[in-house]
Amino acid sequence: MNRAEMYRRLRSHGGPWDLIVVGGGATGVGVAIDGASRGYDVLLVEQSDFGKGTSSRSTKLAHGGVRYLEQGNVSLVMEALRERGLMLQNAPHLVRNLGFVVPNYDWWEAPFYGIGLKLYNLLAGKYGFGDSRILSREETLERLPTINTGGLRGGVIYFDGQFDDSRMLINLAATAAEQGAVLINYAQVIGLLKDNDAFVNGVAVRDMETGEEFEAAAKVVINATGPFTDDLRRKAEPDTQPMIAPSQGIHLVFDGSFLAGDNAIMVPHTSDGRVMFALPWHGHTLVGTTDTPVAEAALEPVAQEQEIEFVLGTASLYLAKKPTRGDVTSIFAGIRPLVRAGDSANTAALSRGHTIRIENSGMVTICGGKWTTYRHMAEDCVNQAAILGRLEERPCVTGHLNIHGFHSSAARFGRLSVYGSDAPAIEKLGEADPSLAGPLHGALPYSAAEVVWAAREEMARTVEDVLARRTRALFLNARAAIEMAPRVAALMARELGWNAAREQAQLQAFHETAHGFLPG
Ligand SMILES: Cc1cc2nc3c(=O)[nH]c(=O)nc-3n(C[C@H](O)[C@H](O)[C@H](O)COP(=O)(O)OP(=O)(O)OC[C@H]3O[C@@H](n4cnc5c(N)ncnc54)[C@H](O)[C@@H]3O)c2cc1C
């Protein structure tokens, strides 16, 4: 992927696009893949970096959602379990099967969760990840050597998917490009174009790097802006009623010693009645999340003090080594684009199903849903858009479409396994120039070769793109990421031809963002 090449393809495109997708998160990029792989002409514009919004800030589970089963939402669970299976099938380099242990401290928990989790696995049918079963106290301790043992009776284990969300997104963007879509990051939709009947038939875009503006015409414009859905809807119809109830969720990250072994803890009922996870992720321990209604969406949301205290308090109940604020290596917050249901103040109870809405203006809005269901959401959306735009009817092919980087035994690439089939090319960069080979920081494995790769092949445009979403440095260890930043900026300056002032400005901007990931 190369931004200049994307612009070249944009400029050489004649006539209206079949589909213009606004928003480069899981939803929008999923729609771009679906549309392009059916043979439609697709342009996608993202105001910031691909995945800058919610899609890099999830719990990173490809899951059916045990909680939704408890809420009786069987159809959502079945849909998500099928999609989980397809995600693993199409992107095995990024999705893995992980054991989740529900620790039991009361006598009734083993039979209760044992039956529920059997049903969860049954619903997965041929896409099952493995049988759930009841564990003795000893077996629980074998799987979770650092769990709080006080009062521990045993556990129930079940299996679900874990993935790297922003790496998946970058590979999805590459897949869309390979299917013929044009995707441009740092390009914000600032207005909608309308025909004589007031139907939306294009977008006005500002390039956020140069400030230049351009227009692009489309048979259908798709609003996939996640938490910002209502902003774009208002651009189409100023009086429209909001449909999003934004809800914030945060995660705390610790070093890997807090959750030794390679299994996750699933807490089915926290003190506020939610689910919480402690997960092993890239050698660290990830704990979350919360569900806090917020008045409006921000592109860089900030964790609230009570959310941090709540996650720390809950983690302390289940981990032998009680984490404190001083142990936190990174904090990240994301906003769920949940679809409103009346005046409900409880966002945890809102449906995680998706909604597709054809606005009076003819714009198609797609929102809600889950990362796990992005493919199915896209299929539904393109089906609707094709009818609306009178596009030639063509079947969806993404059920069995390999995602860029697909590799059936990527584990052989060790720490580069998330790059899948791209890993050898990154290794070669390090072999050709040994100064690119070693880690950039003692606390994290990332090398200069990955920075160069990100700038050359993955449309990374800023220091933050590299440290937050091409690598996960900022999400794992914010302080280490800050210490890596000058070297990353120098490498990017060389690759992208930045002058000294731009390099400095980039560093400054990264520091400001990274500050929000520090425990304070
Ligand atoms: C804390 C948390 C944990 C979660 N955990 C999980 C999980 O474990 N598993 C799971 O399946 N799901 C999970 N989810 C849900 C999942 O992350 C979201 O459903 C999904 O990422 C939403 O993607 P999206 O593309 O709709 O939104 P986003 O990723 O936010 O993308 C929208 C994009 O639109 C862009 N945009 C906005 N306005 C404009 C404009 N005018 N012009 C151009 N671009 C624009 C934004 O910059 C943004 O990048 C979680 C969500 C949260 C908040």
Coordinates of C-alpha atoms and ligand atoms in Angstrom, one line a residue:
M1 CA 0.0 0.0 0.0
N2 CA 1.3 3.4 -1.0
R3 CA -0.5 6.7 -0.5
A4 CA 0.9 8.4 -3.6
E5 CA -0.1 5.4 -5.7
M6 CA -3.6 5.5 -4.1
Y7 CA -3.9 9.2 -5.2
R8 CA -2.7 8.3 -8.7
R9 CA -5.5 5.7 -8.9
L10 CA -8.0 8.2 -7.5
R11 CA -7.1 10.8 -10.1
S12 CA -7.2 8.4 -13.0
H13 CA -10.6 7.2 -12.0
G14 CA -13.3 8.5 -14.4
G15 CA -17.0 8.9 -13.5
P16 CA -18.7 8.2 -10.2
W17 CA -17.5 5.4 -7.9
D18 CA -19.9 2.6 -7.3
L19 CA -19.3 3.0 -3.5
I20 CA -17.6 5.6 -1.5
V21 CA -17.0 4.4 2.1
V22 CA -16.4 7.0 4.8
G23 CA -14.4 5.6 7.7
G24 CA -11.4 3.3 7.9
G25 CA -12.2 1.2 10.9
A26 CA -13.2 -2.5 10.9
T27 CA -16.6 -1.6 9.5
G28 CA -15.6 0.6 6.6
V29 CA -12.6 -1.5 5.5
G30 CA -14.7 -4.6 5.7
V31 CA -17.2 -2.9 3.4
A32 CA -14.4 -1.9 1.0
I33 CA -13.2 -5.5 0.8
D34 CA -16.6 -6.8 0.2
G35 CA -17.5 -4.3 -2.5
A36 CA -14.2 -4.5 -4.3
S37 CA -14.1 -8.3 -4.2
R38 CA -17.6 -8.3 -5.9
G39 CA -16.0 -6.2 -8.6
Y40 CA -17.5 -2.9 -7.7
D41 CA -15.5 0.3 -7.9
V42 CA -14.7 1.4 -4.3
L43 CA -13.1 4.5 -2.7
L44 CA -12.5 4.6 1.1
V45 CA -11.5 7.7 2.9
E46 CA -10.3 7.8 6.5
Q47 CA -9.8 11.1 8.3
S48 CA -6.9 9.9 10.4
D49 CA -5.0 6.6 10.2
F50 CA -6.7 3.3 9.4
G51 CA -7.8 2.0 12.8
K52 CA -7.2 5.2 14.7
G53 CA -10.8 5.0 16.1
T54 CA -12.3 2.1 18.1
S55 CA -10.9 -0.6 15.9
S56 CA -7.4 -0.5 17.5
R57 CA -8.8 -0.2 21.1
S58 CA -10.8 -3.3 21.5
T59 CA -10.3 -6.2 23.9
K60 CA -9.0 -8.1 20.8
L61 CA -11.3 -11.0 21.1
A62 CA -12.7 -12.8 18.1
H63 CA -15.6 -14.2 20.1
G64 CA -19.3 -15.1 20.2
G65 CA -19.7 -13.2 23.5
V66 CA -20.6 -15.4 26.4
R67 CA -22.3 -12.4 28.0
Y68 CA -24.8 -12.1 25.1
L69 CA -25.7 -15.8 25.6
E70 CA -26.6 -14.9 29.2
Q71 CA -28.7 -12.1 27.9
G72 CA -30.6 -14.6 25.7
N73 CA -29.3 -13.1 22.4
V74 CA -28.7 -16.5 20.8
S75 CA -28.8 -15.3 17.2
L76 CA -26.1 -12.7 17.8
V77 CA -23.9 -15.3 19.5
M78 CA -24.4 -17.8 16.7
E79 CA -23.6 -15.1 14.1
A80 CA -20.5 -14.1 15.9
L81 CA -19.3 -17.7 16.5
R82 CA -19.5 -18.4 12.8
E83 CA -17.6 -15.2 12.0
R84 CA -15.0 -16.1 14.6
G85 CA -14.5 -19.3 12.7
L86 CA -14.2 -17.5 9.4
M87 CA -11.7 -15.0 10.9
L88 CA -9.5 -17.8 12.0
Q89 CA -9.8 -19.6 8.6
N90 CA -9.1 -16.5 6.6
A91 CA -6.4 -14.8 8.8
P92 CA -4.7 -17.6 10.8
H93 CA -1.6 -15.5 11.2
L94 CA -3.6 -13.0 13.3
V95 CA -6.2 -15.0 15.1
R96 CA -5.4 -17.7 17.7
N97 CA -7.4 -20.1 19.8
L98 CA -7.0 -19.2 23.5
G99 CA -8.1 -21.0 26.6
F100 CA -10.4 -18.9 28.9
V101 CA -10.8 -20.0 32.5
V102 CA -13.7 -18.9 34.6
P103 CA -12.4 -19.3 38.1
N104 CA -14.9 -20.7 40.7
Y105 CA -15.0 -19.5 44.3
D106 CA -18.6 -20.7 45.0
W107 CA -20.0 -24.2 44.9
W108 CA -22.7 -23.4 42.3
E109 CA -20.4 -21.7 39.8
A110 CA -18.9 -24.9 38.2
P111 CA -22.2 -26.5 37.3
F112 CA -23.7 -23.2 36.3
Y113 CA -20.9 -22.0 34.0
G114 CA -20.1 -25.5 33.0
I115 CA -23.6 -25.9 31.4
G116 CA -23.6 -22.4 29.9
L117 CA -20.2 -22.8 28.3
K118 CA -21.2 -26.2 26.9
L119 CA -24.1 -24.5 25.1
Y120 CA -21.7 -21.8 23.9
N121 CA -19.5 -24.4 22.3
L122 CA -22.5 -26.3 20.8
L123 CA -23.8 -23.1 19.2
A124 CA -20.5 -22.8 17.3
G125 CA -21.2 -26.1 15.4
K126 CA -18.5 -26.8 12.9
Y127 CA -16.7 -23.6 13.8
G128 CA -16.1 -24.8 17.4
F129 CA -12.7 -23.9 19.0
G130 CA -12.7 -26.8 21.5
D131 CA -14.8 -28.4 24.2
S132 CA -15.3 -26.6 27.4
R133 CA -14.9 -28.6 30.7
I134 CA -14.8 -28.2 34.4
L135 CA -11.3 -28.0 36.0
S136 CA -10.2 -29.1 39.4
R137 CA -8.4 -26.7 41.7
E138 CA -5.1 -28.2 40.6
E139 CA -5.9 -28.0 36.9
T140 CA -7.0 -24.4 37.4
L141 CA -3.7 -23.5 39.0
E142 CA -1.8 -25.3 36.3
R143 CA -3.4 -23.1 33.7
L144 CA -3.4 -19.9 35.8
P145 CA -0.3 -20.1 38.1
T146 CA -0.8 -16.5 39.2
I147 CA -4.5 -16.6 40.1
N148 CA -5.6 -15.6 43.6
T149 CA -5.9 -18.9 45.4
G150 CA -7.8 -17.7 48.5
G151 CA -11.2 -19.6 48.4
L152 CA -10.5 -21.0 44.9
R153 CA -12.5 -24.2 44.3
G154 CA -11.6 -24.8 40.6
G155 CA -12.7 -23.4 37.2
V156 CA -14.4 -23.9 33.9
I157 CA -12.4 -23.7 30.7
Y158 CA -13.7 -22.7 27.3
F159 CA -12.0 -21.7 24.1
D160 CA -12.4 -18.5 22.1
G161 CA -10.4 -16.4 19.6
Q162 CA -7.8 -13.7 20.3
F163 CA -6.4 -11.4 17.6
D164 CA -4.3 -8.2 17.1
D165 CA -7.0 -5.7 16.1
S166 CA -4.9 -3.0 14.4
R167 CA -2.6 -5.5 12.6
M168 CA -5.8 -7.2 11.3
L169 CA -7.1 -3.8 10.1
I170 CA -3.9 -3.0 8.2
N171 CA -4.0 -6.4 6.6
L172 CA -7.7 -5.9 5.8
A173 CA -6.8 -2.5 4.1
A174 CA -4.2 -4.3 2.1
T175 CA -6.7 -7.0 1.1
A176 CA -9.2 -4.3 0.0
A177 CA -6.4 -2.6 -2.1
E178 CA -5.5 -6.0 -3.7
Q179 CA -9.1 -6.4 -4.6
G180 CA -9.0 -3.1 -6.4
A181 CA -10.3 -0.6 -3.8
V182 CA -8.6 2.8 -3.4
L183 CA -8.0 3.6 0.3
I184 CA -6.7 7.0 1.5
N185 CA -5.8 7.7 5.0
Y186 CA -5.6 11.3 6.4
A187 CA -8.5 12.3 4.2
Q188 CA -11.5 13.7 5.9
V189 CA -15.0 14.0 4.5
I190 CA -15.9 17.6 5.2
G191 CA -19.2 17.7 3.2
L192 CA -21.6 15.7 1.2
L193 CA -22.6 16.4 -2.4
K194 CA -26.2 16.2 -3.4
D195 CA -28.2 16.0 -6.7
N196 CA -31.2 18.0 -7.6
D197 CA -33.5 15.7 -5.6
A198 CA -31.3 16.3 -2.5
F199 CA -29.9 12.8 -2.7
V200 CA -26.3 12.3 -1.5
N201 CA -24.2 11.5 -4.6
G202 CA -20.6 12.2 -3.5
V203 CA -18.3 13.6 -0.9
A204 CA -16.1 16.6 -0.4
V205 CA -12.7 15.6 1.1
R206 CA -9.9 17.5 2.7
D207 CA -6.4 16.0 2.7
M208 CA -5.3 16.3 6.3
E209 CA -1.6 16.4 5.3
T210 CA -1.7 19.1 2.6
G211 CA -5.0 20.9 3.3
E212 CA -6.0 20.4 -0.3
E213 CA -9.6 19.6 -1.0
F214 CA -11.3 17.5 -3.7
E215 CA -14.7 16.1 -4.6
A216 CA -15.6 12.5 -5.6
A217 CA -18.9 11.3 -7.0
A218 CA -20.6 8.0 -6.1
K219 CA -23.6 6.0 -6.8
V220 CA -23.8 5.2 -3.1
V221 CA -22.1 6.9 -0.1
I222 CA -21.6 4.6 2.9
N223 CA -21.3 6.1 6.4
A224 CA -19.0 3.8 8.4
T225 CA -17.7 6.4 10.8
G226 CA -18.3 4.4 14.0
P227 CA -18.7 6.7 17.0
F228 CA -18.9 9.7 14.6
T229 CA -21.9 8.3 12.7
D230 CA -24.2 11.1 13.8
D231 CA -21.8 13.8 12.7
L232 CA -21.9 12.6 9.1
R233 CA -25.6 11.9 9.3
R234 CA -26.1 15.6 10.3
K235 CA -24.1 16.7 7.3
A236 CA -26.7 14.9 5.2
E237 CA -29.7 16.0 7.2
P238 CA -29.1 18.6 9.8
D239 CA -32.3 17.8 11.8
T240 CA -31.8 14.1 12.1
Q241 CA -32.1 12.4 15.5
P242 CA -29.0 10.8 16.9
M243 CA -28.8 7.0 16.6
I244 CA -25.5 6.4 18.5
A245 CA -25.2 6.0 22.3
P246 CA -21.4 6.2 22.7
S247 CA -19.9 4.1 25.5
Q248 CA -16.3 4.2 26.6
G249 CA -14.3 1.1 27.6
I250 CA -10.8 1.2 28.9
H251 CA -8.0 -1.4 29.3
L252 CA -5.0 -1.4 31.6
V253 CA -1.8 -3.2 30.5
F254 CA 0.8 -4.7 32.8
D255 CA 3.9 -6.8 32.3
G256 CA 3.4 -10.5 31.6
S257 CA 4.2 -11.6 35.2
F258 CA 0.8 -10.7 36.4
L259 CA -0.8 -13.4 34.3
A260 CA 1.7 -16.2 33.9
G261 CA 1.0 -19.0 31.5
D262 CA -0.9 -18.9 28.2
N263 CA -4.6 -18.8 29.4
A264 CA -7.0 -16.0 30.0
I265 CA -9.2 -15.3 33.0
M266 CA -12.8 -14.5 32.3
V267 CA -14.8 -12.9 35.2
P268 CA -18.5 -13.3 34.3
H269 CA -19.8 -10.9 36.9
T270 CA -17.9 -8.0 38.2
S271 CA -19.3 -5.8 41.0
D272 CA -21.2 -3.7 38.4
G273 CA -22.6 -6.9 36.7
R274 CA -20.2 -6.8 33.7
V275 CA -17.7 -9.2 32.2
M276 CA -14.0 -8.6 32.7
F277 CA -11.0 -10.3 31.1
A278 CA -7.4 -10.7 32.0
L279 CA -5.5 -11.8 28.9
P280 CA -2.0 -12.6 27.8
W281 CA -1.2 -10.4 24.8
H282 CA 2.2 -9.9 23.1
G283 CA 4.0 -10.9 26.3
H284 CA 2.0 -8.5 28.5
T285 CA -1.2 -8.7 30.6
L286 CA -4.2 -6.9 29.3
V287 CA -7.1 -6.3 31.7
G288 CA -10.5 -4.8 30.8
T289 CA -13.0 -3.4 30.1
T290 CA -15.5 -0.9 31.3
D291 CA -18.8 0.4 29.9
T292 CA -19.2 4.1 30.7
P293 CA -21.7 6.1 28.8
V294 CA -20.1 9.3 27.4
A295 CA -21.7 12.5 26.1
E296 CA -19.8 12.5 22.8
A297 CA -17.1 10.6 20.9
A298 CA -13.5 11.7 20.8
L299 CA -10.9 10.5 18.4
E300 CA -8.4 10.1 21.3
P301 CA -10.6 9.3 24.3
V302 CA -9.1 9.4 27.8
A303 CA -9.6 6.9 30.6
Q304 CA -11.6 8.3 33.5
E305 CA -10.2 8.1 37.0
Q306 CA -13.0 5.8 38.3
E307 CA -12.6 3.5 35.4
I308 CA -8.9 3.0 36.2
E309 CA -9.8 2.4 39.9
F310 CA -12.5 -0.1 38.9
V311 CA -10.2 -2.2 36.7
L312 CA -7.4 -2.1 39.2
G313 CA -9.8 -3.2 42.0
T314 CA -11.3 -6.0 40.0
A315 CA -7.9 -7.3 38.8
S316 CA -6.8 -7.3 42.5
L317 CA -9.6 -9.7 43.4
Y318 CA -8.4 -12.4 40.9
L319 CA -4.6 -12.0 40.6
A320 CA -2.2 -13.2 43.3
K321 CA 0.1 -10.2 42.7
K322 CA -2.2 -7.2 43.2
P323 CA -1.5 -4.7 40.5
T324 CA -1.1 -1.0 41.4
R325 CA -1.1 2.1 39.4
G326 CA 2.7 2.0 39.4
D327 CA 2.6 -1.4 37.6
V328 CA 0.5 -0.1 34.7
T329 CA 2.6 0.1 31.5
S330 CA -0.2 1.5 29.3
I331 CA -3.8 2.6 29.4
F332 CA -6.0 2.8 26.4
A333 CA -9.7 3.9 25.9
G334 CA -12.1 3.3 23.1
I335 CA -15.6 4.3 22.2
R336 CA -18.3 1.7 21.3
P337 CA -20.6 3.0 18.6
L338 CA -23.7 1.4 20.1
V339 CA -27.1 1.9 18.6
R340 CA -29.5 3.7 20.9
A341 CA -32.5 2.0 22.3
G342 CA -35.0 4.6 23.6
D343 CA -33.6 6.5 26.6
S344 CA -31.6 3.5 28.1
A345 CA -28.9 4.9 30.3
N346 CA -27.3 1.4 30.7
T347 CA -25.0 1.0 27.6
A348 CA -23.9 -2.5 28.8
A349 CA -27.5 -3.7 28.1
L350 CA -27.5 -2.2 24.5
S351 CA -27.4 -4.7 21.7
R352 CA -24.1 -5.5 20.0
G353 CA -26.0 -6.3 16.8
H354 CA -25.5 -4.1 13.8
T355 CA -27.8 -1.7 12.2
I356 CA -28.0 -0.6 8.5
R357 CA -30.1 2.4 7.8
I358 CA -30.9 4.0 4.5
E359 CA -31.3 7.6 5.3
N360 CA -33.8 9.8 3.6
S361 CA -30.9 11.5 1.8
G362 CA -30.0 8.1 0.3
M363 CA -26.8 7.8 2.3
V364 CA -26.3 4.3 3.8
T365 CA -25.3 4.2 7.5
I366 CA -23.8 1.1 9.0
C367 CA -23.0 1.0 12.7
G368 CA -23.0 -1.0 15.9
G369 CA -21.9 -4.6 15.7
K370 CA -18.6 -6.0 16.8
W371 CA -15.1 -6.4 15.4
T372 CA -15.8 -10.1 15.2
T373 CA -18.8 -9.6 12.9
Y374 CA -17.2 -7.0 10.6
R375 CA -17.3 -9.4 7.5
H376 CA -21.0 -10.2 7.9
M377 CA -21.9 -6.6 8.6
A378 CA -20.1 -5.7 5.3
E379 CA -21.9 -8.4 3.4
D380 CA -25.3 -7.1 4.6
C381 CA -24.3 -3.5 3.9
V382 CA -23.1 -4.1 0.3
N383 CA -26.2 -6.2 -0.4
Q384 CA -28.3 -3.1 0.5
A385 CA -26.1 -0.6 -1.2
A386 CA -26.1 -2.6 -4.4
I387 CA -29.9 -2.5 -4.6
L388 CA -30.0 1.2 -3.7
G389 CA -27.3 2.1 -6.3
R390 CA -28.8 -0.2 -8.9
L391 CA -25.4 -2.0 -9.2
E392 CA -25.3 -5.2 -11.1
E393 CA -26.1 -8.0 -8.7
R394 CA -23.0 -9.9 -7.7
P395 CA -22.6 -12.4 -4.8
C396 CA -20.5 -11.8 -1.7
V397 CA -17.2 -13.8 -1.8
T398 CA -15.5 -12.8 1.5
G399 CA -16.6 -16.0 3.4
H400 CA -13.6 -17.7 1.9
L401 CA -11.3 -14.9 1.0
N402 CA -7.8 -15.0 2.5
I403 CA -6.7 -11.9 4.3
H404 CA -3.4 -10.3 3.2
G405 CA -0.6 -12.0 5.1
F406 CA -2.5 -15.3 5.2
H407 CA -0.1 -18.1 6.3
S408 CA -1.1 -21.4 7.7
S409 CA 2.0 -21.8 9.9
A410 CA 3.0 -18.2 10.6
A411 CA 4.2 -19.3 14.1
R412 CA 7.5 -20.3 12.4
F413 CA 8.3 -16.5 12.0
G414 CA 8.5 -16.1 15.8
R415 CA 7.8 -12.6 16.9
L416 CA 7.1 -11.5 13.3
S417 CA 4.3 -14.0 13.0
V418 CA 1.6 -11.3 13.0
Y419 CA 3.0 -10.2 9.6
G420 CA 2.3 -13.7 8.2
S421 CA 3.6 -14.1 4.6
D422 CA 5.2 -10.6 4.8
A423 CA 7.5 -11.7 7.6
P424 CA 10.3 -13.0 5.3
A425 CA 10.5 -9.6 3.5
I426 CA 10.9 -7.8 6.9
E427 CA 13.6 -10.3 7.9
K428 CA 15.4 -9.5 4.6
L429 CA 15.4 -5.8 5.3
G430 CA 17.3 -6.6 8.5
E431 CA 19.7 -8.9 6.7
A432 CA 20.4 -6.4 4.0
D433 CA 21.1 -3.6 6.6
P434 CA 22.1 -5.0 10.0
S435 CA 21.5 -1.6 11.6
L436 CA 17.8 -2.2 11.1
A437 CA 17.8 -5.7 12.7
G438 CA 18.0 -5.3 16.5
P439 CA 15.2 -4.2 18.9
L440 CA 14.7 -0.4 19.2
H441 CA 14.1 -0.7 23.0
G442 CA 15.1 -3.2 25.6
A443 CA 11.5 -3.6 26.9
L444 CA 9.9 -4.3 23.5
P445 CA 10.9 -6.5 20.5
Y446 CA 10.2 -4.1 17.7
S447 CA 13.0 -3.4 15.2
A448 CA 13.9 -0.6 12.8
A449 CA 13.1 -2.9 9.9
E450 CA 9.4 -2.9 11.0
V451 CA 9.4 0.9 11.0
V452 CA 10.8 0.9 7.4
W453 CA 8.3 -1.7 6.3
A454 CA 5.4 0.2 7.8
A455 CA 6.4 3.4 6.0
R456 CA 7.1 1.7 2.7
E457 CA 4.4 -0.9 2.5
E458 CA 1.7 -0.2 5.0
M459 CA 0.9 3.5 4.5
A460 CA 2.2 4.6 7.9
R461 CA 2.4 8.4 7.8
T462 CA 3.2 9.4 11.3
V463 CA 5.3 8.3 14.3
E464 CA 2.1 7.4 16.0
D465 CA 0.9 5.2 13.1
V466 CA 4.1 3.1 13.6
L467 CA 4.2 3.0 17.4
A468 CA 0.4 2.6 18.0
R469 CA -1.0 0.6 15.1
R470 CA 1.7 -1.0 12.8
T471 CA 3.6 -2.1 15.9
R472 CA 1.7 -2.1 19.3
A473 CA 4.4 -0.4 21.3
L474 CA 2.2 2.4 22.6
F475 CA -0.5 0.0 23.7
L476 CA 2.0 -2.2 25.5
N477 CA 4.4 0.1 27.1
A478 CA 3.8 3.9 26.7
R479 CA 7.0 4.9 28.3
A480 CA 9.1 2.6 26.1
A481 CA 7.2 3.9 23.1
I482 CA 8.1 7.5 24.0
E483 CA 11.7 6.5 24.3
M484 CA 11.6 4.8 20.9
A485 CA 10.0 7.8 19.2
P486 CA 13.1 9.8 18.3
R487 CA 14.7 6.8 16.5
V488 CA 11.3 6.1 14.8
A489 CA 11.0 9.7 13.7
A490 CA 14.5 9.7 12.2
L491 CA 13.8 6.5 10.3
M492 CA 10.4 7.8 9.0
A493 CA 12.1 11.1 8.0
R494 CA 14.5 9.2 5.8
E495 CA 11.8 7.0 4.3
L496 CA 9.2 9.8 3.7
G497 CA 11.5 12.7 3.0
W498 CA 10.6 14.8 6.1
N499 CA 12.6 17.9 6.8
A500 CA 13.9 18.6 10.3
A501 CA 10.9 20.8 11.2
R502 CA 8.4 18.1 10.2
E503 CA 10.4 15.4 12.1
Q504 CA 10.2 17.7 15.2
A505 CA 6.5 18.4 14.8
Q506 CA 5.9 14.6 14.5
L507 CA 7.7 13.9 17.7
Q508 CA 5.8 16.7 19.5
A509 CA 2.5 15.3 18.3
F510 CA 3.4 11.8 19.3
H511 CA 4.3 13.0 22.8
E512 CA 1.0 14.7 23.2
T513 CA -0.9 11.5 22.2
A514 CA 1.3 9.2 24.2
H515 CA 0.7 11.2 27.3
G516 CA -2.9 9.9 27.5
F517 CA -1.6 6.3 27.6
L518 CA 0.6 6.9 30.6
P519 CA -0.8 5.9 34.0
G520 CA -0.2 9.4 35.3
Ligands
LIG1 C1 -13.4 -1.1 24.9 C2 -13.9 -1.9 23.7 C3 -13.7 -3.3 23.6 C4 -14.1 -4.0 22.5 N1 -13.8 -5.3 22.4 C5 -14.2 -6.0 21.4 C6 -13.8 -7.4 21.3 O1 -13.0 -7.9 22.1 N2 -14.3 -8.1 20.2 C7 -15.2 -7.6 19.3 O2 -15.6 -8.3 18.4 N3 -15.5 -6.2 19.4 C8 -15.1 -5.5 20.4 N4 -15.4 -4.2 20.5 C9 -16.2 -3.6 19.4 C10 -15.4 -3.2 18.2 O3 -14.1 -2.7 18.6 C11 -16.2 -2.1 17.4 O4 -17.5 -2.6 17.1 C12 -15.5 -1.8 16.1 O5 -14.1 -1.6 16.2 C13 -16.1 -0.6 15.4 O6 -15.5 -0.3 14.2 P1 -16.0 0.9 13.3 O7 -15.2 0.8 12.0 O8 -17.5 0.9 13.2 O9 -15.5 2.2 14.1 P2 -14.1 2.9 14.2 O10 -13.0 1.9 14.3 O11 -14.1 3.9 15.2 O12 -13.9 3.5 12.8 C14 -14.6 4.7 12.4 C15 -13.6 5.5 11.6 O13 -14.3 6.6 10.9 C16 -13.4 7.7 10.8 N5 -14.1 8.9 10.5 C17 -15.0 9.5 11.3 N6 -15.5 10.6 10.7 C18 -14.9 10.7 9.5 C19 -14.9 11.6 8.4 N7 -15.7 12.7 8.4 N8 -14.2 11.4 7.3 C20 -13.4 10.3 7.2 N9 -13.3 9.4 8.3 C21 -14.0 9.6 9.4 C22 -12.7 7.7 12.2 O14 -11.5 8.4 12.2 C23 -12.5 6.2 12.5 O15 -11.3 5.7 12.2 C24 -14.9 -3.4 21.5 C25 -15.2 -2.0 21.6 C26 -14.7 -1.3 22.7 C27 -14.9 0.2 22.8

